[in-house]
Coordinates of C-alpha atoms in Angstrom, one line a residue:
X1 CA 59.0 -86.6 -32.3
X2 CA 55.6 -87.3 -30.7
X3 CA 56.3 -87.7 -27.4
X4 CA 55.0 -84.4 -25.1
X5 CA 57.6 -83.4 -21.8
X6 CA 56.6 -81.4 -19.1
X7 CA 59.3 -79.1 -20.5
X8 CA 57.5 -78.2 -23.2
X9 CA 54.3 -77.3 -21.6
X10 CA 56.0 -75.3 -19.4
X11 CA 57.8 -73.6 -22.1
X12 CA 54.5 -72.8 -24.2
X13 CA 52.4 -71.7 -21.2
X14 CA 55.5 -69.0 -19.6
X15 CA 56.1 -67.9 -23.1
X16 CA 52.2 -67.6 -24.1
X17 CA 51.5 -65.6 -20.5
X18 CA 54.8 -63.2 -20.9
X19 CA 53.3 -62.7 -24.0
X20 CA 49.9 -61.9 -23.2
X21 CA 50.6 -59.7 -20.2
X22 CA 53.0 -57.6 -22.2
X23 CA 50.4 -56.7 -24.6
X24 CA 47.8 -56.4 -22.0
X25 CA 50.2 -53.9 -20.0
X26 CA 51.1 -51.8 -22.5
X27 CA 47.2 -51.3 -23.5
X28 CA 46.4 -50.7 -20.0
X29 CA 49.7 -48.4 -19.5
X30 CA 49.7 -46.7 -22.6
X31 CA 46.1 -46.2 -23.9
X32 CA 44.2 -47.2 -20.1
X33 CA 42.4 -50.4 -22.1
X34 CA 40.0 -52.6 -20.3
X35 CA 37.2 -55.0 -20.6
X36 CA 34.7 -53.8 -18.9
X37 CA 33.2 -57.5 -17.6
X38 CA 36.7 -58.8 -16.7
X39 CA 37.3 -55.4 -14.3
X40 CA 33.7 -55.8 -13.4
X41 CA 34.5 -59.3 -12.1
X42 CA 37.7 -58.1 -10.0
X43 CA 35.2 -55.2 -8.8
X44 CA 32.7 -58.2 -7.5
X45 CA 35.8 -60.2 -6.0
X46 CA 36.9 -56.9 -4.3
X47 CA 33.5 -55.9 -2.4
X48 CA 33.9 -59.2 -0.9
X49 CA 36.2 -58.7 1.3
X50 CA 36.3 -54.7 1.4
X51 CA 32.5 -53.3 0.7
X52 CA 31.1 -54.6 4.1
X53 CA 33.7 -54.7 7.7
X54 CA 34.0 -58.3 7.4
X55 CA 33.7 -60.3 4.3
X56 CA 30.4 -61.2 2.6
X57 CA 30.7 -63.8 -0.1
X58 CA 27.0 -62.3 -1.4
X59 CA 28.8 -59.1 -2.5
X60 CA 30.3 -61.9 -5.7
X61 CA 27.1 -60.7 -7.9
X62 CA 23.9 -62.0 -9.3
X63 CA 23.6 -60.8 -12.4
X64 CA 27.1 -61.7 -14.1
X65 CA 28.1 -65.2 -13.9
X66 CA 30.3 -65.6 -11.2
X67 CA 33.5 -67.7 -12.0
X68 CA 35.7 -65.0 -13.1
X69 CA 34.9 -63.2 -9.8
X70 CA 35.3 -65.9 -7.6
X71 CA 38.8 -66.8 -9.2
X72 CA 40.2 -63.4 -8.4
X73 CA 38.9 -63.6 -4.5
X74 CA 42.8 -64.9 -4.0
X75 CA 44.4 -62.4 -5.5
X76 CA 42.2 -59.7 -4.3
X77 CA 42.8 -61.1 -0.7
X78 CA 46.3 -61.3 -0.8
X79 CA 47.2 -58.5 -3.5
X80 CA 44.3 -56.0 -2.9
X81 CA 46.5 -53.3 -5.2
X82 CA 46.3 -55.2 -8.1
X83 CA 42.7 -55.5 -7.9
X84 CA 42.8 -51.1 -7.4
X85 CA 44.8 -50.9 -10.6
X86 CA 42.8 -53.4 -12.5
X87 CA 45.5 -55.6 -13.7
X88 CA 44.3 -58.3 -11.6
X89 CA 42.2 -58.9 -14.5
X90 CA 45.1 -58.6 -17.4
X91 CA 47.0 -61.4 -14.8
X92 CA 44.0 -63.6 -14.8
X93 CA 43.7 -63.4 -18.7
X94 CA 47.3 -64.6 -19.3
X95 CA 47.4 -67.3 -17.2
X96 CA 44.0 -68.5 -19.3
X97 CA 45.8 -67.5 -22.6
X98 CA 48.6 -70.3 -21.7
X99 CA 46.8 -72.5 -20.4
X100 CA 44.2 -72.8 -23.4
X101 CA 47.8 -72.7 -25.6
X102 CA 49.2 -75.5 -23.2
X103 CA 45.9 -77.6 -23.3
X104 CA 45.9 -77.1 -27.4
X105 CA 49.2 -78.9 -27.6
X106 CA 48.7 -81.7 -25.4
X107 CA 45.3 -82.1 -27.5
X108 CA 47.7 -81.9 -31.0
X109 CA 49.9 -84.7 -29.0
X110 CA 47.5 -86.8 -28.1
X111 CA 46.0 -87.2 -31.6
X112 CA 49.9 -87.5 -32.6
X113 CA 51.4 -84.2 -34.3
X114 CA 54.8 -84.2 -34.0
X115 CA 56.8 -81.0 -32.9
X116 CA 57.2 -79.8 -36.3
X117 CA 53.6 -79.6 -36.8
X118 CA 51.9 -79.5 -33.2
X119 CA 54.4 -76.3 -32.6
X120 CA 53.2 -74.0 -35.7
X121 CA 49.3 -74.7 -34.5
X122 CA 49.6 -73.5 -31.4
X123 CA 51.4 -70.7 -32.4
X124 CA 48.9 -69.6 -34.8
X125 CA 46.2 -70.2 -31.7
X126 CA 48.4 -67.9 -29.4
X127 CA 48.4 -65.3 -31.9
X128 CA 44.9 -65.2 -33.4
X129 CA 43.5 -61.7 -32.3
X130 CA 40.5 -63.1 -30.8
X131 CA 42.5 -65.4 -28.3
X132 CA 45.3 -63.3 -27.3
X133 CA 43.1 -59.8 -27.5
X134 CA 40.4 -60.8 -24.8
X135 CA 43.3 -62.7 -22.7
X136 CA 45.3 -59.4 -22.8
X137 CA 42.3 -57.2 -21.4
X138 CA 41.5 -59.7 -19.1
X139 CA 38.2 -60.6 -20.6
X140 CA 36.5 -63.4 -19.6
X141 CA 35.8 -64.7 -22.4
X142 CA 40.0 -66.2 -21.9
X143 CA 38.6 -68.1 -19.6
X144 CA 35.8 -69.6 -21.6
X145 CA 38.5 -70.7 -24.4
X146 CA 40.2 -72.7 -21.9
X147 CA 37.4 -74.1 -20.7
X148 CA 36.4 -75.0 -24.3
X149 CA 39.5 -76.2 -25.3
X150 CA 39.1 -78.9 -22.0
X151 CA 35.9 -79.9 -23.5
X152 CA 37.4 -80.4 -27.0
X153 CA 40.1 -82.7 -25.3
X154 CA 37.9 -84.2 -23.2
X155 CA 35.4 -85.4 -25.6
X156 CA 37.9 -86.2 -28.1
X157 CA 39.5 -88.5 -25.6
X158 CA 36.2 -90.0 -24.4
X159 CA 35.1 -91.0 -28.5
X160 CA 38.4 -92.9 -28.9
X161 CA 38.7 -94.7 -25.2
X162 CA 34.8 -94.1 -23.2
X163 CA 36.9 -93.5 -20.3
X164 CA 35.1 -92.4 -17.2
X165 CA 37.9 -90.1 -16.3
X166 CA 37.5 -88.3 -19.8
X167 CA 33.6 -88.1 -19.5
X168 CA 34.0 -86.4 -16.0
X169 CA 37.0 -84.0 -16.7
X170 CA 34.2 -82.9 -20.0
X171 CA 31.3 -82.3 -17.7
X172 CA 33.4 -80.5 -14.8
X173 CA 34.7 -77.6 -17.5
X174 CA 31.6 -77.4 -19.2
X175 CA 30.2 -76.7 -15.8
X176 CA 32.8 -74.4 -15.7
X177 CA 31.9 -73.0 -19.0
X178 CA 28.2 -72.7 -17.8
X179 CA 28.7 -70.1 -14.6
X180 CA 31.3 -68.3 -17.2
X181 CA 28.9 -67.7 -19.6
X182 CA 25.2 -68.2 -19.2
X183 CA 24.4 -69.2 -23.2
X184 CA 27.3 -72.4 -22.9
X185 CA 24.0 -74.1 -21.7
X186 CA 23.4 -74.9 -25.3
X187 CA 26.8 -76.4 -26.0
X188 CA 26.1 -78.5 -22.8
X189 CA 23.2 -79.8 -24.6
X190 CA 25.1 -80.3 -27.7
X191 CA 27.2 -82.7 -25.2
X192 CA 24.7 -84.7 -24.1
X193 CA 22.7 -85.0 -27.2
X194 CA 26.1 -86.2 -28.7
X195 CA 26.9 -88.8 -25.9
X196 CA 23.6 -90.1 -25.8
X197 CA 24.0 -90.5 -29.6
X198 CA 27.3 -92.1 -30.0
X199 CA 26.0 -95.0 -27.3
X200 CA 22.7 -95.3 -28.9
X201 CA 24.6 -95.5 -32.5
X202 CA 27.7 -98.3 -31.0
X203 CA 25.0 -100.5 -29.8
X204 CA 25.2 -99.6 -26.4
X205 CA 22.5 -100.6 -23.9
X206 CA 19.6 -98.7 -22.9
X207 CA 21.5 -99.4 -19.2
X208 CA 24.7 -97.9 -20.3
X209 CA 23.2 -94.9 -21.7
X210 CA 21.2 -94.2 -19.1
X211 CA 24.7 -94.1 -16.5
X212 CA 26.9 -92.2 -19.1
X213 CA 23.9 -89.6 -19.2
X214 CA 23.6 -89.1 -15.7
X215 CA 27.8 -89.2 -14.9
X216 CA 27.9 -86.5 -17.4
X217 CA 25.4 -84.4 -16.5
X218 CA 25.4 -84.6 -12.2
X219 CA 28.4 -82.0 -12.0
X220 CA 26.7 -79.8 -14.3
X221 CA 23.2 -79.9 -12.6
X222 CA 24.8 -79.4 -9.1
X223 CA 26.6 -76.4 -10.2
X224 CA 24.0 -74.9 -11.8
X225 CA 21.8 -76.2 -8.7
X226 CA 23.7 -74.2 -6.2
X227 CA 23.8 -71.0 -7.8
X228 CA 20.0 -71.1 -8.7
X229 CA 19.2 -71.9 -4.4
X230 CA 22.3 -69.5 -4.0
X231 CA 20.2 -66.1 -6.3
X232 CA 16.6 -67.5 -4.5
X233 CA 18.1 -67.5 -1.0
X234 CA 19.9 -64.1 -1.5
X235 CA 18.3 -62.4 -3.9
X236 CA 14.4 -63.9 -3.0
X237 CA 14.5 -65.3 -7.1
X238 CA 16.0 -68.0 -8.2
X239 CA 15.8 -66.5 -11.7
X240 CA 17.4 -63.3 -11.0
X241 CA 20.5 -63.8 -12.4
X242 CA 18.3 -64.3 -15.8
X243 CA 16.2 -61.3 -15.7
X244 CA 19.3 -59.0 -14.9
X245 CA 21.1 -60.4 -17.8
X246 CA 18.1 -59.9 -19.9
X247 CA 16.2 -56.7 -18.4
X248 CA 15.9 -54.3 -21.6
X249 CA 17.3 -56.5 -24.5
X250 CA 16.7 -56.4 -28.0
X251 CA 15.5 -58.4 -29.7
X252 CA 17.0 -59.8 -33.6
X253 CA 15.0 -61.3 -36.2
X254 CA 16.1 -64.4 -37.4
X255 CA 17.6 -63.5 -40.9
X256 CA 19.8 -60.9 -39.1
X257 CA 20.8 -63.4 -36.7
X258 CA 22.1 -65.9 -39.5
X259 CA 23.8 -63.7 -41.3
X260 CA 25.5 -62.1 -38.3
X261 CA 26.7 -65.6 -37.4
X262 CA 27.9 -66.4 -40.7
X263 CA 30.0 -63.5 -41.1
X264 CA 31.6 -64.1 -37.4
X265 CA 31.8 -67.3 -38.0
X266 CA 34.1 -67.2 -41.0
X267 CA 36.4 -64.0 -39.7
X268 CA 36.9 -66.0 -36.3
X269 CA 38.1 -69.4 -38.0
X270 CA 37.3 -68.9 -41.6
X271 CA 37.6 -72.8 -42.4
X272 CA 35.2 -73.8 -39.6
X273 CA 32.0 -74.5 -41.7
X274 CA 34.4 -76.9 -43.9
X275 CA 35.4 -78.6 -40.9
X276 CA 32.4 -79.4 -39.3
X277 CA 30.5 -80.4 -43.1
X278 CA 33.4 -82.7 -43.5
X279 CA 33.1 -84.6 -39.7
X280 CA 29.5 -84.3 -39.8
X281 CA 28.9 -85.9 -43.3
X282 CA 27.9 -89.3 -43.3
X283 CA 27.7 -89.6 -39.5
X284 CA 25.5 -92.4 -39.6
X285 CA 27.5 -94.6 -41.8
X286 CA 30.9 -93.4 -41.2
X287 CA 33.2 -92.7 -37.8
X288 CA 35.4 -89.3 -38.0
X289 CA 38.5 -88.3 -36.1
X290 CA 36.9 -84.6 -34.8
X291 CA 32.9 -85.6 -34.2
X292 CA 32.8 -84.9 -31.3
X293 CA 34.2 -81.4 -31.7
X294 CA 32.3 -80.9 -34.2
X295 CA 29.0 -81.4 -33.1
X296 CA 29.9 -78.9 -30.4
X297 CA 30.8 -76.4 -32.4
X298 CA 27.7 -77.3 -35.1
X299 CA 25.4 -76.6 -31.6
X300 CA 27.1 -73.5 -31.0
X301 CA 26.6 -72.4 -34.8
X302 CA 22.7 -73.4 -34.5
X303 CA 21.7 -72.4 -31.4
X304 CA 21.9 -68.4 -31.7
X305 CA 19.8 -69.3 -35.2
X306 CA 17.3 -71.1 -33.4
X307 CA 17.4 -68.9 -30.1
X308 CA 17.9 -65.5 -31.7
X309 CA 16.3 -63.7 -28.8
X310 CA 18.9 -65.2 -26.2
X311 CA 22.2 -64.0 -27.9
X312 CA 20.8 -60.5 -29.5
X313 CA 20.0 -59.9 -25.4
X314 CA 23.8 -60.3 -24.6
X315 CA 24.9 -58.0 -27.3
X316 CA 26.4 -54.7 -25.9
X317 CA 28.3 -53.5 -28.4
X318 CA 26.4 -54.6 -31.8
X319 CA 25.4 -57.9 -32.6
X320 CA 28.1 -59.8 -32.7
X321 CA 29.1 -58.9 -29.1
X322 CA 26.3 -61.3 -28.2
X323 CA 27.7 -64.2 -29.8
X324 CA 31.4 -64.6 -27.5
X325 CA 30.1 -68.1 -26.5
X326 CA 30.0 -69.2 -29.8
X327 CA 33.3 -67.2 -31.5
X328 CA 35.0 -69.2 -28.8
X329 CA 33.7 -72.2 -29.3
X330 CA 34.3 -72.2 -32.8
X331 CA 37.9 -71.3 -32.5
X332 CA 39.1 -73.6 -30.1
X333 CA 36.8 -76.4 -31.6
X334 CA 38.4 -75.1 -35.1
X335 CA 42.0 -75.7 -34.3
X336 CA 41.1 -78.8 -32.2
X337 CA 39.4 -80.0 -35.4
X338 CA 42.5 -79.5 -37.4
X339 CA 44.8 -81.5 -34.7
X340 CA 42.0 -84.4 -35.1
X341 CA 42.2 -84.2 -38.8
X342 CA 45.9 -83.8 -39.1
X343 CA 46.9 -86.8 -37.0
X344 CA 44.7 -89.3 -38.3
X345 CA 46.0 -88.5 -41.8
X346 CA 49.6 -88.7 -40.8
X347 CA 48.7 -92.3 -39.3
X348 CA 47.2 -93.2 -42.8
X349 CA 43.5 -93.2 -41.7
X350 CA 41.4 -93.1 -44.6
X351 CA 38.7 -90.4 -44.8
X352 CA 35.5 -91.3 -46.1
X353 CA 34.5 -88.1 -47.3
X354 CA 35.6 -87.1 -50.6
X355 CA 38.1 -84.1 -50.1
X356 CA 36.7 -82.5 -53.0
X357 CA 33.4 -80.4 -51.2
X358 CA 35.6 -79.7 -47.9
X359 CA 38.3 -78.0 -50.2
X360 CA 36.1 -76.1 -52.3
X361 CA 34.6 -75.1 -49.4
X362 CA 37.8 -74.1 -47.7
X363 CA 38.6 -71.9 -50.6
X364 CA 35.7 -70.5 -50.7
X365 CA 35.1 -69.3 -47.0
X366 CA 38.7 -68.0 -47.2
X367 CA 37.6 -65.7 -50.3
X368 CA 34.2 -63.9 -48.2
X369 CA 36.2 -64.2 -44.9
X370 CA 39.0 -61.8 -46.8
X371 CA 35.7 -59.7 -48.4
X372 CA 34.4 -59.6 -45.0
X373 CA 37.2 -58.1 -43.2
X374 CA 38.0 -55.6 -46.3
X375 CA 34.4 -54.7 -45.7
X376 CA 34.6 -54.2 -41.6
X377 CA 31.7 -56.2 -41.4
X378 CA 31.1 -59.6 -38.7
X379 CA 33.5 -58.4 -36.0
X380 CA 34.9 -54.7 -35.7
X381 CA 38.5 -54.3 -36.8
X382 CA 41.1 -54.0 -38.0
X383 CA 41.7 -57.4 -35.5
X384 CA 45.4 -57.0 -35.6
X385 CA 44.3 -53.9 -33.1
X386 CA 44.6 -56.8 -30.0
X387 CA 48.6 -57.2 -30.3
X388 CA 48.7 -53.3 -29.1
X389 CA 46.5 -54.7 -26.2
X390 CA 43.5 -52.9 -27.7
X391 CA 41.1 -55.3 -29.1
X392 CA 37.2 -55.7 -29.7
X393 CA 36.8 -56.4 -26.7
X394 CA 38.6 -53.7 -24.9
X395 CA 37.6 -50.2 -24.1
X396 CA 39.6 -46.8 -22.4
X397 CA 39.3 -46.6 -19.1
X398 CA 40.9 -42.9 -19.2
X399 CA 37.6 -40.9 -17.8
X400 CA 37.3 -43.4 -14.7
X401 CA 41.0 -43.5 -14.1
X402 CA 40.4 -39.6 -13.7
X403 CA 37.8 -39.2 -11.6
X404 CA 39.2 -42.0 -9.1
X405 CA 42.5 -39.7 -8.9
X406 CA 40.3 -36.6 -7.7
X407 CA 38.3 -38.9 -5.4
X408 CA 41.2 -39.9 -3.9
X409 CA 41.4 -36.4 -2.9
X410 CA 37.2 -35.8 -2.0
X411 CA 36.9 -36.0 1.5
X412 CA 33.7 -38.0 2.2
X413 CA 32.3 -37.3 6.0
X414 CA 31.8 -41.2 7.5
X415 CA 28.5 -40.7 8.5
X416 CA 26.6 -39.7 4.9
X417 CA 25.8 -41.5 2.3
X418 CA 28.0 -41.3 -0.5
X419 CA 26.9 -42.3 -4.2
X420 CA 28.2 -43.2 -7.3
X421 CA 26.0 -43.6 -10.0
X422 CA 26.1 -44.9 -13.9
X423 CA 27.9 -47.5 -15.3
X424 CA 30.8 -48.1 -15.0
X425 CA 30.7 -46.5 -11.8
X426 CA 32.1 -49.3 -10.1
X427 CA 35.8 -48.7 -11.7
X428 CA 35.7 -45.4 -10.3
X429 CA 35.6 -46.5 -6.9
X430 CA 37.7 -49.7 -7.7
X431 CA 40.9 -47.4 -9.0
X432 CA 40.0 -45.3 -6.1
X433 CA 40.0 -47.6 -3.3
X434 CA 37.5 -45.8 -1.8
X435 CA 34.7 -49.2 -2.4
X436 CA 33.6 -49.7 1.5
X437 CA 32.9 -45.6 1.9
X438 CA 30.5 -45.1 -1.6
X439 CA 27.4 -47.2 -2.9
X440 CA 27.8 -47.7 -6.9
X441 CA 24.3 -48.1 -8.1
X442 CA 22.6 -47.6 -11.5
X443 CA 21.1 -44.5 -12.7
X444 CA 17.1 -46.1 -12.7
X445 CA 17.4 -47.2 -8.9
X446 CA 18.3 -43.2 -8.1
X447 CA 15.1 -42.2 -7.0
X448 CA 15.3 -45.2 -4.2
X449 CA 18.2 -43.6 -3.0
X450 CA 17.1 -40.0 -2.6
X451 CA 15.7 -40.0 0.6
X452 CA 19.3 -41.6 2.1
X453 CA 20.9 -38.0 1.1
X454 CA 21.7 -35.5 3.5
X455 CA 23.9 -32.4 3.6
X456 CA 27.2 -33.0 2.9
X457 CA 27.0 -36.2 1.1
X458 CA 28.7 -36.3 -2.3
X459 CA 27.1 -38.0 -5.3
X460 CA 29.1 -39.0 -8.1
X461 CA 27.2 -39.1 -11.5
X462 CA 27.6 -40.0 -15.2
X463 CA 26.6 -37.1 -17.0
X464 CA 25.1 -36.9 -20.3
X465 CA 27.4 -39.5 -22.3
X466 CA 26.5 -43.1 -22.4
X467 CA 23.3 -45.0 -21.9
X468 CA 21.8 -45.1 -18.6
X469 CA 23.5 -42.1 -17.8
X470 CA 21.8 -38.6 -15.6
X471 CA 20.5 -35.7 -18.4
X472 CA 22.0 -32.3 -17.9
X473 CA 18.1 -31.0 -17.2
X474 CA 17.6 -33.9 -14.2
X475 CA 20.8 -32.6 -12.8
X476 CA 19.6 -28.8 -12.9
X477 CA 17.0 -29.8 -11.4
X478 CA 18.2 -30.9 -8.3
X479 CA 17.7 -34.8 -9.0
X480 CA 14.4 -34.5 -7.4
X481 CA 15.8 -34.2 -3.5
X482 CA 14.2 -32.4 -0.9
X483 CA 14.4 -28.8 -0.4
X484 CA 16.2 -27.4 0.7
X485 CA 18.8 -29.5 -0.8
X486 CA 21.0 -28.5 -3.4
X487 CA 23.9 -29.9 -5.6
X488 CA 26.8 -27.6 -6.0
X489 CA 29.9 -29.3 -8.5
X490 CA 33.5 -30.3 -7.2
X491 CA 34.9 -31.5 -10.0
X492 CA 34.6 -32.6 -13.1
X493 CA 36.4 -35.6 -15.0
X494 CA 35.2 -36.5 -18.8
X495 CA 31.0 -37.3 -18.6
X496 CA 32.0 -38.0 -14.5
X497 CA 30.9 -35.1 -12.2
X498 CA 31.0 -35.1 -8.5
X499 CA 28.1 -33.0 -6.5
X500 CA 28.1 -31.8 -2.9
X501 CA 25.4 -31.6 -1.3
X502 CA 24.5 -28.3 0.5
X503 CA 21.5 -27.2 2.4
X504 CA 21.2 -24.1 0.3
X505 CA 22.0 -23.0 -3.3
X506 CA 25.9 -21.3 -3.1

């Protein structure tokens, strides 16, 4: 049976976000797992409304992109304690994780899988490790899947039909995708290169390019438009959100970049290069079911090649943390290509392309992708790590959860200045709920701060473990503040110690 019921997507979205906050709970509950960017975004959403006495919509951020914040401003406002306890983050990534599940089976629908087969996909989508794992530790990359996976639909739709509906619904998630993550710009070009290429290639007029190009891209450009004028006439440059993403990155030669994508490429969706060699071949002779798809996910293959220095500058944890735009792009665009390719063969659609190459090549990718993970190399595992709600992407949270409880109990006098500083000093204060009475600031902008601290105020500071975090000799020597200012220690949680600051050495 073919035919999709609102029943069903119902049923695959509660069971998919039950599912996903389970495992997300029990990693927070049990081992204090987080994703650092996902609690960072609730952190943003909270200091909107409780950093300042009335609420300043420029407390959202300008260096992160600033969708996952501004989705959790509702929750935040209305259930302030999840934000405090961080599972505000863990909510948000199940509700992505079924939705991306629920948009994955209308896609297998529409390209017309019936339940026996449209059911085992998007099971196999709910459970990969790198959907459900970010999903359950809230990290935003969750949201960039579903936003993905509303591309791969879109598009799909829009090769079969040239709907203006389809074309639209495409360019609002991919302008969704672009203030999620910063590097989706090149899929967006991989959009429009492909629009402007499937009118050119049907015969259509200069005319009707030329208004499909622009209807695509308008959303895109305004979004991107008023967060641009939004960092200039906040921040004084319209380019700051750039340079604070990319202020002391590496840089990766081009050979390790390739072979860094390869090897994520085939542990994320080991049949992907198969799949896009099969739609892509002959694409000037020959229409295929999944183009579209995969020219999207071919862009998101290329581009970190081509533009090595813009992914190695996102990576925080090894390279292939630098390359979550593209992992997710190539999963969502993966599966989508299998729907494609599934339902025009069960409608008796002949393929152009000899089988023979895509199964070889199937068989083969399978082989190094097994090699790969037996080796630990292309993404850390073991992978099956994200169904115990501690993934790649996660990280313990059990030193900040700490020092929040004792500064629960620090008294902090109202009219000092209060600091916390290293990263991720903003947790601290977050699980505290102590964000409107303490600045959180990094460890290089301390020395702008000195002068702001008097007797009595306490200064919170990452000590000795991470980088970007205060040496054991800067803290002996008194962080360079006034005598006769001194720091004297109240307590102590993991690499997080508070100071008090007295007028004379006790």
């Amino acid at each position: 049976m073919n035919r999709l019921t609102r029943l069903e997507i119902w049923l695959v979205f509660a069971l998919v976000f039950v599912l996903t906050l389970a495992i997300g709970l029990r990693g927070w509950l049990l081992e204090a797992q987080v994703n650092w960017d996902g609690l960072a975004a609730v952190a943003h959403a909270y200091d909107v409304f409780h950093a300042e006495p009335n609420a300043n919509l420029a407390m959202i951020g300008f260096v992160q992109p600033p969708l996952p914040a501004l989705l959790q401003l509702p929750v935040v406002l209305i259930f302030p304690a999840l934000a405090e306890s961080g599972l505000a983050a863990n909510l948000l990534g199940a509700v992505c994780a079924g939705i991306a599940v629920a948009l994955l089976l209308g896609l297998a629908a529409d390209c017309g899988l019936g339940r026996v087969l449209r059911w085992p996909l998007v099971t196999l989508f709910a459970l990969h490790p790198l959907v459900l794992g970010p999903a359950a530790c809230g990290a935003p990359m969750a949201l960039l899947t579903v936003l993905l996976m509303g591309a791969a639909w879109a598009l799909l739709r829009w090769s079969r039909e040239e709907t203006l509906r389809d074309l639209i619904a495409a360019s609002l998630v991919l302008a969704g995708a672009l203030i999620t993550r910063y590097e989706a710009a090149f899929i967006v070009v991989g959009a429009l290169i492909y629009l402007a290429w499937r009118i050119r290639r049907g015969g259509g007029s200069w005319s009707k390019l030329e208004g499909t190009m622009i209807t695509f891209a308008l959303p895109i450009v305004y979004v991107a438009g008023i967060w641009i004028i939004a960092n200039r006439a906040i921040m004084g440059d319209a380019w700051y959100f750039l340079r604070g993403t990319y202020e002391g990155a590496r840089a990766a030669g081009i050979d390790e970049m390739l072979n860094t994508v390869v090897a994520v490429s085939l542990v994320a969706f080991f049949p992907v290069l198969a799949l896009v060699y099969n739609q892509m071949r002959g694409a000037g002779r020959h229409p295929a079911p999944a183009r579209p798809v995969a020219w999207l996910v071919l862009t998101a293959l290329l581009a970190p090649i081509v533009f090595p220095y813009v992914f190695s500058g996102l990576a925080d944890d090894g390279l292939w943390s630098g390359l979550l735009t593209p992992i997710a792009m190539i999963i969502t665009g993966g599966f989508a290509m299998v729907a494609a390719m599934l339902g025009n063969f069960l409608q008796g659609k002949r393929s152009h392309v000899p089988p023979q190459g895509t199964v070889f090549m199937v068989v083969g990718s399978l082989a190094v992708a097994i090699w790969l993970l037996m080796q630990g190399l292309g993404i850390p595992g073991p992978l099956t790590r994200a169904y115990y709600g501690r993934g790649p992407l996660a990280d313990t949270a059990a030193s900040e959860i700490a020092a929040a409880e004792l500064l629960v109990q620090t008294d902090l006098p109202p009219d000092r200045q209060h600091l916390v500083v290293g990263w991720p000093g903003f947790a601290v204060t977050l699980f505290a709920g102590r964000t409107g009475e303490m600045s959180v600031i990094r460890t290089g902008d301390l020395p702008q701060f000195v002068d702001t601290i008097w007797e009595g105020s306490r200064v919170v500071l990452l000590v000795g473990r991470r980088e970007g975090g205060v040496s054991e000799a800067e803290v002996e020597a008194g962080l360079g503040l006034p005598q006769p200012l001194n720091l004297v220690q109240e307590w102590r949680a993991g690499p997080w110690v508070c100071y008090r600051v007295v007028g004379a050495l006790q």
